[in-house]
mmCIF file of C-alpha atoms in Angstrom:
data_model
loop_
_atom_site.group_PDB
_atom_site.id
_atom_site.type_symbol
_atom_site.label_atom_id
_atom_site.label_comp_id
_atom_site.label_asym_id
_atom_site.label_seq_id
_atom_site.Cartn_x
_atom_site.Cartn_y
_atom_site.Cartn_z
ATOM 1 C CA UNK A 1 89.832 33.860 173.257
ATOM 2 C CA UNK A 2 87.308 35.908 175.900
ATOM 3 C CA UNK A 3 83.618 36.894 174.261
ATOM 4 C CA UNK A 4 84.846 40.506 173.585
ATOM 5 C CA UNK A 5 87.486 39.340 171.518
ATOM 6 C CA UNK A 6 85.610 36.847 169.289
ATOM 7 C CA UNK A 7 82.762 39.286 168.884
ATOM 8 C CA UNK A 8 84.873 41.928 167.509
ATOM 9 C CA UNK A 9 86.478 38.910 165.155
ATOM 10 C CA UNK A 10 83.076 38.594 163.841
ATOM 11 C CA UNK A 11 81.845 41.558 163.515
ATOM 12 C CA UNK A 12 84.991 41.775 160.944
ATOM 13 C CA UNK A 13 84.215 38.783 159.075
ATOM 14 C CA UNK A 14 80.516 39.994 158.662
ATOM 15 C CA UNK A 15 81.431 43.072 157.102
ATOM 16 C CA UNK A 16 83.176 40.796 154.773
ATOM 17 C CA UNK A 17 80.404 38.737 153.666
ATOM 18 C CA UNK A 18 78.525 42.213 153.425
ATOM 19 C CA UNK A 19 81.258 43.282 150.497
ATOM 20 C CA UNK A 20 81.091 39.699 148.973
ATOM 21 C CA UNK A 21 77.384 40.734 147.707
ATOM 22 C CA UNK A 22 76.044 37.528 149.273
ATOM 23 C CA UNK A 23 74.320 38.930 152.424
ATOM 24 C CA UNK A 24 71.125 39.190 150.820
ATOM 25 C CA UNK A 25 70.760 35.756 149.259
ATOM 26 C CA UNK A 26 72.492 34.307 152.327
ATOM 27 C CA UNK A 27 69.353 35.880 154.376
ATOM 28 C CA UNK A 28 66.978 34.929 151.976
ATOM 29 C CA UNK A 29 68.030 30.660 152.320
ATOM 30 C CA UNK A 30 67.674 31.351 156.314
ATOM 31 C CA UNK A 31 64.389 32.814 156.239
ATOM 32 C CA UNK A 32 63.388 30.588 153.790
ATOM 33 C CA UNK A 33 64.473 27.366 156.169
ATOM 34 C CA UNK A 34 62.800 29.002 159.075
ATOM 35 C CA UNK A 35 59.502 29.598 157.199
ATOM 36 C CA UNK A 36 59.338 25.712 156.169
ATOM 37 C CA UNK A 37 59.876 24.842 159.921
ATOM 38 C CA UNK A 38 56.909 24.129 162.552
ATOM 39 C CA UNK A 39 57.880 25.786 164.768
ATOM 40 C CA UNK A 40 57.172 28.904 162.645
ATOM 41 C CA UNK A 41 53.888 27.451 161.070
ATOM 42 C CA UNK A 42 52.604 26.753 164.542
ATOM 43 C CA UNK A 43 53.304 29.834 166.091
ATOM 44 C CA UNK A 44 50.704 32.874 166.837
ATOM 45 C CA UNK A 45 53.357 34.901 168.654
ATOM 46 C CA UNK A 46 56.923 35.383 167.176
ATOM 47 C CA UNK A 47 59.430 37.366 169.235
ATOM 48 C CA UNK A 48 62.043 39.019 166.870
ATOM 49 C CA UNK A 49 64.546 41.784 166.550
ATOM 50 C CA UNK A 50 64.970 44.314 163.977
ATOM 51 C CA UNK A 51 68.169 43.467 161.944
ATOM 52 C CA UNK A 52 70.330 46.155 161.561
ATOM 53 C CA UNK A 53 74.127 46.186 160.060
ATOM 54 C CA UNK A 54 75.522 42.362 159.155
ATOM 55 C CA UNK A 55 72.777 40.654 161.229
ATOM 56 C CA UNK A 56 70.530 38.177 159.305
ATOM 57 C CA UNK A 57 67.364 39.921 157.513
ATOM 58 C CA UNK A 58 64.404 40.137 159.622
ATOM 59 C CA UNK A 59 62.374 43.215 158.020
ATOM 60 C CA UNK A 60 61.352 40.925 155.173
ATOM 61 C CA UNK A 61 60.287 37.784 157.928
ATOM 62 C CA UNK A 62 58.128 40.110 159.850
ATOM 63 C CA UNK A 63 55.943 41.481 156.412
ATOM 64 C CA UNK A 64 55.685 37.371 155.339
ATOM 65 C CA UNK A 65 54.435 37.032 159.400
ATOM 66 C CA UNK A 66 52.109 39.915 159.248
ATOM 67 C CA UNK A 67 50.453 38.641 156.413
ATOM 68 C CA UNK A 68 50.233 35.368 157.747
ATOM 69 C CA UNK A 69 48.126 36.433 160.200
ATOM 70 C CA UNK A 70 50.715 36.609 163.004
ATOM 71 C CA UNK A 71 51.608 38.555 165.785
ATOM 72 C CA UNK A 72 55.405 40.345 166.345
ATOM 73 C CA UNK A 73 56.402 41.628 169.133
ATOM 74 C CA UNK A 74 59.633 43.503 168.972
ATOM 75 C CA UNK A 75 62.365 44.080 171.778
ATOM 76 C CA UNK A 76 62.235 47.172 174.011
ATOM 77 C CA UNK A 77 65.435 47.826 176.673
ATOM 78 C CA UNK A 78 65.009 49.344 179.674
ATOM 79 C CA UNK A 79 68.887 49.977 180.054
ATOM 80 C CA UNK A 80 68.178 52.129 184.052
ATOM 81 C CA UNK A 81 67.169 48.615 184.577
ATOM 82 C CA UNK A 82 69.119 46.648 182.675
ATOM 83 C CA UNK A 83 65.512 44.734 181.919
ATOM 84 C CA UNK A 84 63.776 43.799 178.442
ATOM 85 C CA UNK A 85 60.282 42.940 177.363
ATOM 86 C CA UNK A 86 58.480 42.701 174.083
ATOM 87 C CA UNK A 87 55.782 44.954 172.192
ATOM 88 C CA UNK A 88 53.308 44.064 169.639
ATOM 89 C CA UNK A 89 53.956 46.202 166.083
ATOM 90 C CA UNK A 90 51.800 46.292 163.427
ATOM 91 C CA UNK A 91 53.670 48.476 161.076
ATOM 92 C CA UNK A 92 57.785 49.483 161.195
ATOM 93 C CA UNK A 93 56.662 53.055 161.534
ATOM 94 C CA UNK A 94 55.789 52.246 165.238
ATOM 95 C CA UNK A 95 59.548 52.307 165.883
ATOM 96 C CA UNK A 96 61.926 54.722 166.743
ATOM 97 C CA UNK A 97 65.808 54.497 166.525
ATOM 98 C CA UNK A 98 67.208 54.664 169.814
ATOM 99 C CA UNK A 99 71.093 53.711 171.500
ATOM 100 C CA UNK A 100 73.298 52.104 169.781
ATOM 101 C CA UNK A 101 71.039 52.860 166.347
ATOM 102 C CA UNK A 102 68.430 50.080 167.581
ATOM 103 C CA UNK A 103 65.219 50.171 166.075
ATOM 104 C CA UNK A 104 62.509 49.654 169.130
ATOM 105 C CA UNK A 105 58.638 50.228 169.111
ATOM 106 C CA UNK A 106 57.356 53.116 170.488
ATOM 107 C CA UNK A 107 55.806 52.777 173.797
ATOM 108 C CA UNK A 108 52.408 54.839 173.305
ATOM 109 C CA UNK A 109 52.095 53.349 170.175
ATOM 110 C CA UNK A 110 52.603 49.701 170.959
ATOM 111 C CA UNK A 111 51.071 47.057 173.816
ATOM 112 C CA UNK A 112 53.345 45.228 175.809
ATOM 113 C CA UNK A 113 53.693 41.210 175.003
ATOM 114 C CA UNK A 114 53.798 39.018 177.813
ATOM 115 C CA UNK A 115 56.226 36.287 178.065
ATOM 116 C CA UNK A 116 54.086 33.487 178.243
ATOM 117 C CA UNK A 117 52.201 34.626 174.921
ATOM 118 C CA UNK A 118 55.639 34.525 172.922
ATOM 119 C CA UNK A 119 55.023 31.340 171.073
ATOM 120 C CA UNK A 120 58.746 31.420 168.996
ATOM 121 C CA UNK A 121 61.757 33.313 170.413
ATOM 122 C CA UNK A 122 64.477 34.663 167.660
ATOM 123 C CA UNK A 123 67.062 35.008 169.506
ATOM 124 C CA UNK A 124 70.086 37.469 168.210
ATOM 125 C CA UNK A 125 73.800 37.552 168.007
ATOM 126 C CA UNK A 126 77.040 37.828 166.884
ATOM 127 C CA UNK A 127 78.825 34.138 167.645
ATOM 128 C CA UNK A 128 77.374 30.684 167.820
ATOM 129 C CA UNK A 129 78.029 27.638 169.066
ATOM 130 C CA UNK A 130 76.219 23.912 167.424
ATOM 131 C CA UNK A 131 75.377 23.278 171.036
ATOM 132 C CA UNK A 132 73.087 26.489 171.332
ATOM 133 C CA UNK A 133 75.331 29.154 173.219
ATOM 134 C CA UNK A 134 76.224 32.241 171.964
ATOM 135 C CA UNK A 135 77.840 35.481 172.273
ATOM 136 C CA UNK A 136 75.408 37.985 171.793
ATOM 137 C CA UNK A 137 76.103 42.265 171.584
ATOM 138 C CA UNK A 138 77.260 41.932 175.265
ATOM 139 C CA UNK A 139 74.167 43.470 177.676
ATOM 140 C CA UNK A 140 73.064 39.955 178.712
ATOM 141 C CA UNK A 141 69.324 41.416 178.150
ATOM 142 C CA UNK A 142 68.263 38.398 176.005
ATOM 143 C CA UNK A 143 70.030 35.976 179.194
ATOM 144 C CA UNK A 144 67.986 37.893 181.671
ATOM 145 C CA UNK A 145 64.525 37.506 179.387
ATOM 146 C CA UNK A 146 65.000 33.904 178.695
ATOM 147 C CA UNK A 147 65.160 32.592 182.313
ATOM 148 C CA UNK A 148 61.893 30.567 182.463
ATOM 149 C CA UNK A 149 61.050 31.139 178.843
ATOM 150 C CA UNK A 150 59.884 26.941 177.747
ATOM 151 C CA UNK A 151 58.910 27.814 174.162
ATOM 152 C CA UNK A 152 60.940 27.253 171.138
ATOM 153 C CA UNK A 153 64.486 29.598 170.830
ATOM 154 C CA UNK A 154 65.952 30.237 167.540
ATOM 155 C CA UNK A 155 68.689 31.491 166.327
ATOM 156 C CA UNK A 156 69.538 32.547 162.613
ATOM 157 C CA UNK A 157 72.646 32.989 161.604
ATOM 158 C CA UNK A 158 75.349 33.160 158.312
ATOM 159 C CA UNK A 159 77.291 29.696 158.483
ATOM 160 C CA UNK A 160 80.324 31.852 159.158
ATOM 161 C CA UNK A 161 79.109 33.010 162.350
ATOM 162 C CA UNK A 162 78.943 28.988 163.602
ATOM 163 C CA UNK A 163 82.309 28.424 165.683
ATOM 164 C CA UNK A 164 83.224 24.924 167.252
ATOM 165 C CA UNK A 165 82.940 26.621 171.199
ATOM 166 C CA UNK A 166 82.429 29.548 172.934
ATOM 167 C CA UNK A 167 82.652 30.957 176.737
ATOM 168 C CA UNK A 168 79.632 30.081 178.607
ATOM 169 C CA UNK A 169 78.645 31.744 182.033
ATOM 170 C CA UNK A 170 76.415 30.468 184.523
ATOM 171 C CA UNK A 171 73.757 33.101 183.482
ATOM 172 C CA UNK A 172 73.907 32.111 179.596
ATOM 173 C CA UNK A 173 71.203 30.175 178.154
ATOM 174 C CA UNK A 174 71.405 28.503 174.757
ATOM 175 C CA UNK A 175 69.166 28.499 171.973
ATOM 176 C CA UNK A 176 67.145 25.151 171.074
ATOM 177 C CA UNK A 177 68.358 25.501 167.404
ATOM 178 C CA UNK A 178 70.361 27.773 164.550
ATOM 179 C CA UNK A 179 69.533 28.205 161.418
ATOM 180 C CA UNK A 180 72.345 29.171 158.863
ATOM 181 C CA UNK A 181 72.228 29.202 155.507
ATOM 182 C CA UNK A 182 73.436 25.791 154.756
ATOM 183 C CA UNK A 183 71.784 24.014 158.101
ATOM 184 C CA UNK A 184 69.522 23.649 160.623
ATOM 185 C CA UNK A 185 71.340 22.791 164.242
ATOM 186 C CA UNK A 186 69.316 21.217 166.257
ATOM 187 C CA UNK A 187 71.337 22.171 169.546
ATOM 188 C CA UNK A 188 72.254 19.165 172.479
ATOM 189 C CA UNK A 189 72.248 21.107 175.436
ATOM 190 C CA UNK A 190 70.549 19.610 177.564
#
C-alpha cells in the first residue's frame, strides 16, 4: 500500500476512535507518559504543533509547559517555499488559522525559534512505524526541518495509528521514539 493510501486508511480509523468517546482519555495517558519522561523535564525549548481534528491533544501540553516555565515554539509554513521554521507563543491568541485550517502564530506577534534552541521536537502525523518512520500529512515540511536537527524527536500517537511498516524515502527521517497510549517505542533506526 503507497503513503497516500494508508494515510487516508487512517484518517478513517481516527474518526472512529473520535465516535468511540475515547479520544480524550486516550490523549490524556500520552501526555501524561510524555510529561514523566526526561526528555520533557530537561527541556527549555519544546517544538510542537497545534492538534487539530483526530491528532493527539497538544493544547492542554502546551498550558502544563507554559506554566512550567517553558518555552513553545509553534510551526509556521512558508508553502512559496516549501520551507518551515518555528515561533515562540506565549498565549493561543497569537495564532491565526490559515490553509488547510492550521493553527500558526502570527508573524508580528511572535519571534522566530532557531533550530539549534529547540531542545524537544514533537513531531506530527498520521501513520507510524516502531522503528521511527512515519507518514506524515504529505508536504515533507517536517523531513526538510529535521535534516541536521540532533536533539530528541517525538512522536505521540493513539496505539491504532502504530503499523508494523511503512514506505520510507531517502528524504524521510524517523523519530527517536512514539508515545501511544499503551507504550513508549523507543525506535532502532539507527
Amino acid at each position: 500500500m503507497n503513503k497516500a493510501d494508508m494515510r487516508r486508511k487512517m484518517k478513517q480509523r481516527l474518526l472512529n476512535l473520535s465516535t468511540a468517546g475515547t479520544y480524550h482519555a486516550k490523549s490524556m495517558l500520552i501526555a501524561k507518559k510524555l510529561l514523566d519522561t526526561t526528555w520533557w523535564q530537561e527541556a527549555d525549548v519544546i517544538a510542537i504543533t497545534i492538534s487539530r481534528g483526530q491528532e493527539v491533544d497538544t493544547k492542554r501540553l502546551i498550558e502544563i509547559a507554559w506554566s512550567q516555565g517553558k518555552t513553545i515554539a509553534v510551526p509556521k509554513c512558508v508553502s512559496e517555499k516549501n520551507e518551515m521554521f518555528f515561533r515562540k507563543i506565549t498565549s493561543f491568541s497569537q495564532l491565526e488559522v490559515v490553509f488547510f485550517n492550521l493553527q500558526e502564530p502570527i508573524e508580528l506577534q511572535t519571534e522566530v525559534i532557531k533550530k539549534s534552541e529547540i531542545d524537544l521536537i514533537l513531531v506530527p502525523g498520521v501513520v507510524f512505524s516502531s522503528n521511527g518512520y512515519r507518514i506524515g500529512y504529505g508536504g515533507g515540511y517536517y523531513d526538510r526541518f529535521l535534516v541536521g536537527y540532533e536533539q530528541m524527536k517525538v512522536s505521540l500517537a493513539f496505539h491504532e495509528q502504530i503499523v508494523q511498516s511503512v514506505p520510507v524515502e531517502s528524504h524521510d527521517i524517523p523519530v527517536d521514539a512514539i508515545i501511544t497510549d499503551e507504550e513508549i517505542i523507543h525506535c532502532a533506526h539507527k
